[in-house]
Coordinates of C-alpha atoms and ligand atoms in Angstrom, one line a residue:
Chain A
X565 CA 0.0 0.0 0.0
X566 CA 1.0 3.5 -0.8
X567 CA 0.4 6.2 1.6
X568 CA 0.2 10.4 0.6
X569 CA 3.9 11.8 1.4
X570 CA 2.7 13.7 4.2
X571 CA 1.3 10.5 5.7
X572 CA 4.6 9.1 4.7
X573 CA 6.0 11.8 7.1
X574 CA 3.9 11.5 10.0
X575 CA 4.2 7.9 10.1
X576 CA 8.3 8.3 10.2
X577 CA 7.7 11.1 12.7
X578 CA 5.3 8.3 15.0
X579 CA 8.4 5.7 14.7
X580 CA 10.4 8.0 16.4
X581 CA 8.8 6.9 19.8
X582 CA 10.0 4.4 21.7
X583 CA 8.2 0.8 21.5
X584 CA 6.3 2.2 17.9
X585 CA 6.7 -0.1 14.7
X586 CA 5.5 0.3 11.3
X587 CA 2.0 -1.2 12.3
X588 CA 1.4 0.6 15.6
X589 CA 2.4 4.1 13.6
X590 CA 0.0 3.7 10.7
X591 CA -2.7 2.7 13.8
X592 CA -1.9 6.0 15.4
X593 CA -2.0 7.3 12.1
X594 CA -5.1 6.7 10.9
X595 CA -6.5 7.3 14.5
X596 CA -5.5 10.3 14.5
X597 CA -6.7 11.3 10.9
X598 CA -9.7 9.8 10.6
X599 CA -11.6 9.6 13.8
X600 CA -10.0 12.0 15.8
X601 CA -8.8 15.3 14.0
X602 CA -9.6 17.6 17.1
X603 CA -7.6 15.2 19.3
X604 CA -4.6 15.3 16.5
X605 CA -4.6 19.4 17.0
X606 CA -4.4 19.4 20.4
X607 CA -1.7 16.7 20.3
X608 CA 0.4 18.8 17.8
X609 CA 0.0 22.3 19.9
X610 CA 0.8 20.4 23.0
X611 CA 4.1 19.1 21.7
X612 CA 4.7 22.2 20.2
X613 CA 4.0 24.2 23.4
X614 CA 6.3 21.5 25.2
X615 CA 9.4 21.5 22.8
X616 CA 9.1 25.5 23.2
X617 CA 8.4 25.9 26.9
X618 CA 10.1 23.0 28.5
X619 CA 14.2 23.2 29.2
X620 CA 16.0 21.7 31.7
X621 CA 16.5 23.3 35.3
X622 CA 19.4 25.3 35.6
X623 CA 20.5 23.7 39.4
X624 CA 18.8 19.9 38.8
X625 CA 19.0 19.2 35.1
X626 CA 15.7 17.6 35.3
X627 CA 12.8 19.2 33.1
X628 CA 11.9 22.1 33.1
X629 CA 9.2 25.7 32.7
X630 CA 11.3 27.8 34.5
X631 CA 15.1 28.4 35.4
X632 CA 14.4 26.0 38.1
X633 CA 12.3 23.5 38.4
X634 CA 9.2 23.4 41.2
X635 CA 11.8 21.2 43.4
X636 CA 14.6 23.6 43.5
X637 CA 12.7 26.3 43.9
X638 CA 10.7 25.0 46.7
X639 CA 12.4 26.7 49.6
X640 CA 10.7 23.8 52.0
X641 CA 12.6 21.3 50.5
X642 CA 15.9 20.4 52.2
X643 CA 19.1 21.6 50.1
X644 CA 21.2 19.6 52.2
X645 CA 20.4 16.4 50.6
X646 CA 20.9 15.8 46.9
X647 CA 19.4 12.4 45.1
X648 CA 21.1 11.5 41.9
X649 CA 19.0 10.0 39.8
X650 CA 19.6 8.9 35.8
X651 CA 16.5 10.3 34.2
X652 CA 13.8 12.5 34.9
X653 CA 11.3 9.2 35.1
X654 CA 13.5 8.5 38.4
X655 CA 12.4 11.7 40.2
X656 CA 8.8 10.7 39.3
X657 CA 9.5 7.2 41.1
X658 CA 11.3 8.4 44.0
X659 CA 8.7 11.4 44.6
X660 CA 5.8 8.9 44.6
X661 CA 7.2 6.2 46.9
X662 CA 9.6 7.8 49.2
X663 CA 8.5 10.9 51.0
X664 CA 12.2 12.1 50.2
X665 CA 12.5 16.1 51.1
X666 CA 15.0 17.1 49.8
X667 CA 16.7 17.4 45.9
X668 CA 17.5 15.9 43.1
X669 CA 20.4 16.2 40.4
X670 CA 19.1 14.0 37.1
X671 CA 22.4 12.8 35.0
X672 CA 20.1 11.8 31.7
X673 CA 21.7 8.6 31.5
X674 CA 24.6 6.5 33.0
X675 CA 28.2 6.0 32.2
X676 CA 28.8 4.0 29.2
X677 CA 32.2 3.6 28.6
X678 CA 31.8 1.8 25.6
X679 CA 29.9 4.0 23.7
X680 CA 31.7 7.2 24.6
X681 CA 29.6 8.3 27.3
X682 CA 31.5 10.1 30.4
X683 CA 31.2 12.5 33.3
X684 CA 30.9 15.8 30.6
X685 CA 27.5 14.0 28.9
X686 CA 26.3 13.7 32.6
X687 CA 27.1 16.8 33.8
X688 CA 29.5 15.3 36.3
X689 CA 31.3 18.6 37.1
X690 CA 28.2 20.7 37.5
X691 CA 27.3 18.0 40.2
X692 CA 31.0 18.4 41.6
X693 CA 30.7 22.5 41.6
X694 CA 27.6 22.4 43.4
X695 CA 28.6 19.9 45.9
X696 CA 31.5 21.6 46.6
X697 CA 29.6 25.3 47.1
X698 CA 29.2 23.7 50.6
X699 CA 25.1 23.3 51.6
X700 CA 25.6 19.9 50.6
X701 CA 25.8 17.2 53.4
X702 CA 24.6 14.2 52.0
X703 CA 24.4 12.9 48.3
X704 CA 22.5 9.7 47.8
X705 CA 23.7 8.2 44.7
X706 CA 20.3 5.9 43.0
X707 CA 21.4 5.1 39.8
X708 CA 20.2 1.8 38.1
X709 CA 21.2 -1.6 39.8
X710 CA 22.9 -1.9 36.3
X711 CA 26.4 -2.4 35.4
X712 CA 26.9 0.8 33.9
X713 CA 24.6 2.6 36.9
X714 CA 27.5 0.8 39.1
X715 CA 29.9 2.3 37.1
X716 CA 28.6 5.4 37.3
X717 CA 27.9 5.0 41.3
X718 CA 31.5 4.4 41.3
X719 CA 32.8 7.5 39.1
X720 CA 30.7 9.8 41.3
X721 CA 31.4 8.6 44.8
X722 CA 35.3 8.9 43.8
X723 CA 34.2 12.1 42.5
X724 CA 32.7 13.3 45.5
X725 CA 35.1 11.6 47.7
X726 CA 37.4 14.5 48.8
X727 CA 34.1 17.2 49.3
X728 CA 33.2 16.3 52.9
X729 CA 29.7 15.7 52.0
X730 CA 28.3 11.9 52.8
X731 CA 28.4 9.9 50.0
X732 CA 25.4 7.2 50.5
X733 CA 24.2 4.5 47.7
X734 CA 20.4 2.4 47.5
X735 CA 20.4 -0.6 49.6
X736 CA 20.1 -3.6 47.9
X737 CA 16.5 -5.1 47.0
X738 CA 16.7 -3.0 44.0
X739 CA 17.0 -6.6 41.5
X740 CA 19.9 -6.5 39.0
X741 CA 19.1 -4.9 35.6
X742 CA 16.1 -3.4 37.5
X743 CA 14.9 0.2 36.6
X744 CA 14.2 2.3 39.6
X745 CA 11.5 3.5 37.3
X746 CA 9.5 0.1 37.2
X747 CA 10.5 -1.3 40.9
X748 CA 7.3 -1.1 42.5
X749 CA 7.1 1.4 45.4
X750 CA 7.5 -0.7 48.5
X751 CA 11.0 -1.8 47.3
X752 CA 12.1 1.1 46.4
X753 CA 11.2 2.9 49.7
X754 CA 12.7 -0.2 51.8
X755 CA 16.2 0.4 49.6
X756 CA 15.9 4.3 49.6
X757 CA 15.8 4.5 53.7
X758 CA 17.6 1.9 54.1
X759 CA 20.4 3.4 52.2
X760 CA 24.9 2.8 52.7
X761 CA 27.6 4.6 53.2
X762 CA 29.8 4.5 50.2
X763 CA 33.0 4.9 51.6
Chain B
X1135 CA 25.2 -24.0 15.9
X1136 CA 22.0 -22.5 15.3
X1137 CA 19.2 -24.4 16.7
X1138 CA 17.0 -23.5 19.3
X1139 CA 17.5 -27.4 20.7
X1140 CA 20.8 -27.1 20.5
X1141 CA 22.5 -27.6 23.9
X1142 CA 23.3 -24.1 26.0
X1143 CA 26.8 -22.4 25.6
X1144 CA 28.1 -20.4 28.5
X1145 CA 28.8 -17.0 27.3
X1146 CA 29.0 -13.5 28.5
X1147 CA 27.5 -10.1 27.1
X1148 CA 30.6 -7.7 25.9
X1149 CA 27.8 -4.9 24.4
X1150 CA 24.6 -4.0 24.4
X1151 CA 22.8 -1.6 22.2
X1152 CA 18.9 -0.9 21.8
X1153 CA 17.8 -2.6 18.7
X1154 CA 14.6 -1.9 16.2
X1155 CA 11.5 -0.8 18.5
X1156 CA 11.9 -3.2 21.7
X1157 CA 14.9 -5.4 21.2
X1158 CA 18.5 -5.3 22.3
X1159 CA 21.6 -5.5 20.1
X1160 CA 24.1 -8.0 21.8
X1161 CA 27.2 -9.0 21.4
X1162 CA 28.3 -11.8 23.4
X1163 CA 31.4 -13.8 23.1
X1164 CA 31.4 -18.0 24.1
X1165 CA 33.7 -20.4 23.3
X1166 CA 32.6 -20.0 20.0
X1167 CA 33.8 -16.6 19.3
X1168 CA 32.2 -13.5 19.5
X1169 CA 28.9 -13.6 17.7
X1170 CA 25.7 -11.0 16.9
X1171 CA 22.7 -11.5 18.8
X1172 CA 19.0 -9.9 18.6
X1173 CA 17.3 -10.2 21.6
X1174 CA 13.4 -9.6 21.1
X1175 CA 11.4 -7.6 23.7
X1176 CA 14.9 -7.2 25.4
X1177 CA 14.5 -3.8 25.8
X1178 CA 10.8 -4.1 27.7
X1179 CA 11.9 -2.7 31.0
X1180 CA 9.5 -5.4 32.6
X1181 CA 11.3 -8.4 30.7
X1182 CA 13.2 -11.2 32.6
X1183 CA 15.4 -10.9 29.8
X1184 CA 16.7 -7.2 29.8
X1185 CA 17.6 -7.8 33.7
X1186 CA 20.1 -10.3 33.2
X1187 CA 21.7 -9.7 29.8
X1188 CA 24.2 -7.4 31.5
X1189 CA 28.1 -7.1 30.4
X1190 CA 29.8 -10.3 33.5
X1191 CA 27.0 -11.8 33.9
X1192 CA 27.5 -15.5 33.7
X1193 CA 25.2 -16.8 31.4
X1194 CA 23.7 -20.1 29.9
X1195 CA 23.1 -19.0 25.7
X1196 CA 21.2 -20.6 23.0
X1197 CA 20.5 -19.0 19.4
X1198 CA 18.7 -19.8 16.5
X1199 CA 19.7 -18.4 12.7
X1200 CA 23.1 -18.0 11.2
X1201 CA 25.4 -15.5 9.2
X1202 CA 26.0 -12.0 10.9
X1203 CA 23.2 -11.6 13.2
X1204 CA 21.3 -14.6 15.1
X1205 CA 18.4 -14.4 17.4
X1206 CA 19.0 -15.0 21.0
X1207 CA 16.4 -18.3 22.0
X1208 CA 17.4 -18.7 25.1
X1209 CA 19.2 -17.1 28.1
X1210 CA 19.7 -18.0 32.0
X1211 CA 22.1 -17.2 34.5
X1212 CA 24.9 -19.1 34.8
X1213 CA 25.9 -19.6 38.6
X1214 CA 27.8 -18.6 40.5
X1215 CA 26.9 -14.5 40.5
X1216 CA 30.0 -12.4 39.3
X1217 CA 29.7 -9.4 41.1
X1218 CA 32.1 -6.4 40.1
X1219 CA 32.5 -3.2 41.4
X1220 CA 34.5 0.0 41.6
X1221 CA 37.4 0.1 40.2
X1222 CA 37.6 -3.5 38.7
X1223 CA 34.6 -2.7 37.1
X1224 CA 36.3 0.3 35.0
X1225 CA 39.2 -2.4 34.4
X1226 CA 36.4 -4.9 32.9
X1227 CA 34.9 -2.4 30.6
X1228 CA 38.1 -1.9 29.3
X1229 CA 38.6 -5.1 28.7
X1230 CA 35.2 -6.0 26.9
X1231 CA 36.3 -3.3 24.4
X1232 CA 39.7 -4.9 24.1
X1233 CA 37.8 -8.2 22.9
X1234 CA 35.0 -6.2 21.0
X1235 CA 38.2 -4.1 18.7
X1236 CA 40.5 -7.3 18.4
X1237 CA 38.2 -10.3 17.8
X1238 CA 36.5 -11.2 15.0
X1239 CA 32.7 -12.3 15.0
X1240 CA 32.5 -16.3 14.3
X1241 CA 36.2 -16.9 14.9
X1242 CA 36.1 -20.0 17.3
X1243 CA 38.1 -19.1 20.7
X1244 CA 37.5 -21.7 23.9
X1245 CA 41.1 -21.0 25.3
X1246 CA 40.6 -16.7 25.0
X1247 CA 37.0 -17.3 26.5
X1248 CA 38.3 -19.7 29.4
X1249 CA 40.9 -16.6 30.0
X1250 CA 38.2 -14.4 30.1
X1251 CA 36.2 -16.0 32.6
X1252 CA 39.2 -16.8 34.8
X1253 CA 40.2 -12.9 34.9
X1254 CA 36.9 -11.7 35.5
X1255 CA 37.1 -13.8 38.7
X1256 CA 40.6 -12.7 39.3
X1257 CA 39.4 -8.8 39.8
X1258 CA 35.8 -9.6 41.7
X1259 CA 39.1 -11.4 44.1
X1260 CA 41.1 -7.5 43.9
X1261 CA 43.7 -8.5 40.7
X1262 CA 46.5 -6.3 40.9
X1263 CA 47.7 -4.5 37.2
X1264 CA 49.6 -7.9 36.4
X1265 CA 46.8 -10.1 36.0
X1266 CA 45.4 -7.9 33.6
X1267 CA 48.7 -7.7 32.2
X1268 CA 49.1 -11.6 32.0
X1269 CA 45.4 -11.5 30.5
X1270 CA 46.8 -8.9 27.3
X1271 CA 49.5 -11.1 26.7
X1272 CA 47.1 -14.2 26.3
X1273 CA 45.0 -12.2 24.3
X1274 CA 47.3 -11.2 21.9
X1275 CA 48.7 -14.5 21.9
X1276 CA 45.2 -16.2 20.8
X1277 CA 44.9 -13.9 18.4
X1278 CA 48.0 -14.4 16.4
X1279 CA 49.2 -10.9 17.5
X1280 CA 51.9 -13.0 19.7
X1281 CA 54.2 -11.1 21.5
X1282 CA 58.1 -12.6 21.1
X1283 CA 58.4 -12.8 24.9
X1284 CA 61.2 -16.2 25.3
X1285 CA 63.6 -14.9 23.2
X1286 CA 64.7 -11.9 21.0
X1287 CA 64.1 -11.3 17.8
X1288 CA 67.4 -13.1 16.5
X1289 CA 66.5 -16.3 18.3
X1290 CA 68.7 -16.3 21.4
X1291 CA 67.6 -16.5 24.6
X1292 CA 66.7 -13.6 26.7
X1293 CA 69.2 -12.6 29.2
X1294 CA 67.1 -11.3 32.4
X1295 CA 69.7 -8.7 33.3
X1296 CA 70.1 -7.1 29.6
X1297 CA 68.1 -4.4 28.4
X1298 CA 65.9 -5.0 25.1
X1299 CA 64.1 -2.3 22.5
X1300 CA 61.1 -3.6 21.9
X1301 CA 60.6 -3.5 17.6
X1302 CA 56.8 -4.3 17.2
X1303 CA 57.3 -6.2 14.3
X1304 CA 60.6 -8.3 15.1
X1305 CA 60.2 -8.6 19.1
X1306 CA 63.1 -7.9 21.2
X1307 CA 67.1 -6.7 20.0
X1308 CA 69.6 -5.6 22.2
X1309 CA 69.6 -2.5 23.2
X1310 CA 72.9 -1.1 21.2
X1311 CA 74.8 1.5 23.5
X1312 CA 73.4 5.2 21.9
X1313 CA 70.8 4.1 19.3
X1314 CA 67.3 5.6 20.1
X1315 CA 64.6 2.9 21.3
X1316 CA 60.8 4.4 22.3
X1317 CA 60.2 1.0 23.5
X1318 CA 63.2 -0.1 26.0
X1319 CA 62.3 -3.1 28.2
X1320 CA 64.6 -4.9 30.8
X1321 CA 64.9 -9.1 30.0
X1322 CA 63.2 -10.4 33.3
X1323 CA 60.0 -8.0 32.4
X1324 CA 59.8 -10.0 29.2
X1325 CA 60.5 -13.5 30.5
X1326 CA 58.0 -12.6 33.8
X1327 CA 55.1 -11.3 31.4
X1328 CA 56.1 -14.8 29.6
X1329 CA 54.7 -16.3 32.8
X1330 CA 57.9 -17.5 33.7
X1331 CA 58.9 -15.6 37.0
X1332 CA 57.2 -13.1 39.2
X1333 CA 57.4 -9.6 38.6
X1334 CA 60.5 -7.7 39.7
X1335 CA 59.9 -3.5 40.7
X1336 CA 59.1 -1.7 38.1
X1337 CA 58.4 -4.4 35.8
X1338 CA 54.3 -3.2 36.0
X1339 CA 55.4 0.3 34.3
X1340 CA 57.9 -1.4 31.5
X1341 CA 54.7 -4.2 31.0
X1342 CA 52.2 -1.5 30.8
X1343 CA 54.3 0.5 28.2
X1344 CA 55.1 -2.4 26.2
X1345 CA 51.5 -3.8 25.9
X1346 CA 49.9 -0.3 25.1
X1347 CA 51.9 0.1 22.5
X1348 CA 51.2 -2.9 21.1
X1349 CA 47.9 -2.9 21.7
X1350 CA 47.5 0.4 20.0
X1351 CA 49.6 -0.8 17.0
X1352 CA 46.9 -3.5 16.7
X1353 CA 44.2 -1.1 17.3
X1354 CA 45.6 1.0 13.9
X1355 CA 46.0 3.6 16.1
X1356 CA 42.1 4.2 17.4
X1357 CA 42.4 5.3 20.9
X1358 CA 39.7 2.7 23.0
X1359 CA 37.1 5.1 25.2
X1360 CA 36.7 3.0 27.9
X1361 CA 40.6 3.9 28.8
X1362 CA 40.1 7.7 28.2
X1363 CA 37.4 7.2 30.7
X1364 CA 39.8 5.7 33.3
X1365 CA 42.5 7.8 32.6
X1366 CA 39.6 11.0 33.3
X1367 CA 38.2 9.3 36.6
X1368 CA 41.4 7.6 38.3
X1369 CA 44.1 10.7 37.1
X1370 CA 42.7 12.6 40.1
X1371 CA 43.7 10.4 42.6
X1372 CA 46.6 8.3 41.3
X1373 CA 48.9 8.5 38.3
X1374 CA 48.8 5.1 37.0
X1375 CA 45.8 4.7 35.0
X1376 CA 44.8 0.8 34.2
Ligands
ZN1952 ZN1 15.7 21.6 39.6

């Protein structure tokens, strides 16, 4: 079958999300176009509105309206604790299940030696400055119980070693090649409070 | 190989890369070489699968298909559980992008994987520089990159108290009184990284020297990340890199 070339289009621009395949883009497609054109409007202004409106938070890296996200600007929460998560996704997880107070720096991935990723892609030295600004007392490292989130548990704790701040990591309970993301919330609150020194 | 009866192989993940929509790019390396796998739904963050197809984890494999890329049709964990960390960890990396640059897919290699395994162990135990060391050697060895290590390149025995230059393509000469040698290395370095005797001070630095350069000259010269990323995390703290 042969579709318009603005269909064409759309359905490329569909693929682009993750877990969509050929079929589940011309689905969408033809949702979108034939049954719900109001729906597709408001779809395309929302993304549009996003992509223009939302940054990343100048002190957290996670996403972001403003300079600073709701978090770090929240003057209740407790700048003497910082969570470092890998993706924004992680904030989510640890906001519904933990009760934590205080904030978060989001790296937007892990370590990947392999592939070329290191501290500059995660922002490693931002994390470093701020740390070493001197508010900082405890930095609780919840990356992935993954390899690489290992690695990059590692990286940052030896990173952070000479700052004076505590350097704590998840307890375990977190499985291997889980994603804080999808551990359900019990586990992750019994591996968030029951937390480890590093060093 | 190639049939999803056939009996399990042990194997390890070296890579992993997100594949097509859900699936994961592998590639693993067994006793059978280093090989392509596609792992469907690998990449479904709920999947049994993407929690344990992890670069050292011990694993039982089974694929179906030939040529370059075959489908994973089976995978469990091979006890016991390897469990790296920290530093060793870094060291690991490094060394799954040694295998990824050097080997070639489909190029049988029981003894290299047996080395593997057994070094993998050796750092989860807290192996010093020399194991890895030792490891390079054997790698290069298995691969036909052999370093000349018994005696020089003329065919006489090493003396342990000379000093050689190390030619990468002829092996060891003496070292002639005022002739310029990047690569000068003393006799019981050579005959230790041969296996032969324990190392002697300073034969870690001469070994390391030795073996990055020839690993680099077997690279064609592309620098491998993972050790730019050690040299960045560990240059800090100490000056001796991996
Ligand atoms: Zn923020």
């Amino acid at each position: 079958m042969t579709h318009p070339p603005l269909v064409l289009r759309l359905l490329e621009a569909l693929r682009r999300l993750p877990g969509v395949g050929p079929k589940s883009a011309q689905r969408m497609a033809f949702h979108l176009l034939e049954r719900d054109r109001e729906g597709a409007l408001r779809l395309s202004l929302a993304l549009q509105e996003a992509l223009e409106g939302v940054g990343r938070c100048r002190r957290c890296h996670n996403l972001s309206e403003g300079e600073l996200c709701p978090i770090c600007s929240n003057e209740r929460r407790d700048g003497q604790v910082v969570c470092v998560v890998e993706s924004p996704a992680d904030v989510q997880a640890l906001e519904q299940s933990t009760g934590f107070q205080g904030r978060y720096f989001v790296l937007g991935g892990h370590l990947s030696p392999l592939d070329g990723v290191g501290p500059d892609e995660l922002g490693l030295e931002q994390l470093a400055a701020q740390v070493a600004e001197g508010e900082v007392q405890e930095v609780i490292i919840a990356t992935n119980p993954t390899v690489e989130g290992e690695a990059t548990a590692h990286y940052i704790s030896e990173l952070l070693a000479a700052s004076g701040a505590r350097i704590t990591r998840l307890a375990h309970g977190v499985p291997l090649g889980g994603e804080l993301e999808y551990v359900d919330s019990g586990t992750l609150s019994r591996a968030f409070h029951g937390r480890r020194e590093v060093q | 190989m190639g049939h999803a009866d056939d009996p399990l192989l042990p194997g390890f993940v070296l890579h992993r890369t997100p594949f097509r929509e859900s699936s994961l790019l592998l590639e693993v390396f067994t006793p059978s070489g280093r090989l392509g796998l596609v792992a469907r739904g690998g990449r479904g963050k709920r999947s049994r699968i993407a929690a344990i197809v992890q670069p050292f984890v011990p694993l039982w494999l089974s694929w179906t298909g030939q040529g370059d890329l075959a489908t994973l049709a089976h995978v469990e964990l091979r006890p016991p559980p390897l469990s790296l960390t920290g530093r060793a960890l870094f060291t690991a990396f490094y060394v799954n992008e040694l295998l990824l640059r050097l080997t070639s897919r489909h190029d049988p290699q029981p003894e290299l994987f047996e080395h593997y395994q057994w070094l993998l162990w050796q750092l989860v135990a807290g192996a010093e520089e020399w194991t890895l060391r030792r490891f390079e050697v054997v790698l290069l060895a298995e691969l036909g990159y052999g370093l000349l290590l018994h005696c020089d390149g003329d065919g006489r025995p090493l003396r342990p108290d000379s000093r050689y230059c190390y030619h990468l393509e002829r092996g060891p000469l003496p070292l002639q009184g005022e002739a310029p040698c990047p690569l000068t290395i003393s006799g019981e370095t050579l005959l230790a990284l041969d296996g032969h005797s324990p190392p002697q001070l300073g034969a870690e630095r001469e070994a390391k020297r030795l073996l990055r350069a020839v690993i680099h000259h077997h690279l064609g010269g592309r620098p491998l990340r993972s050790r730019e990323l050690f040299r960045q995390m560990f240059v800090r703290h100490t000056d001796q890199g991996e």
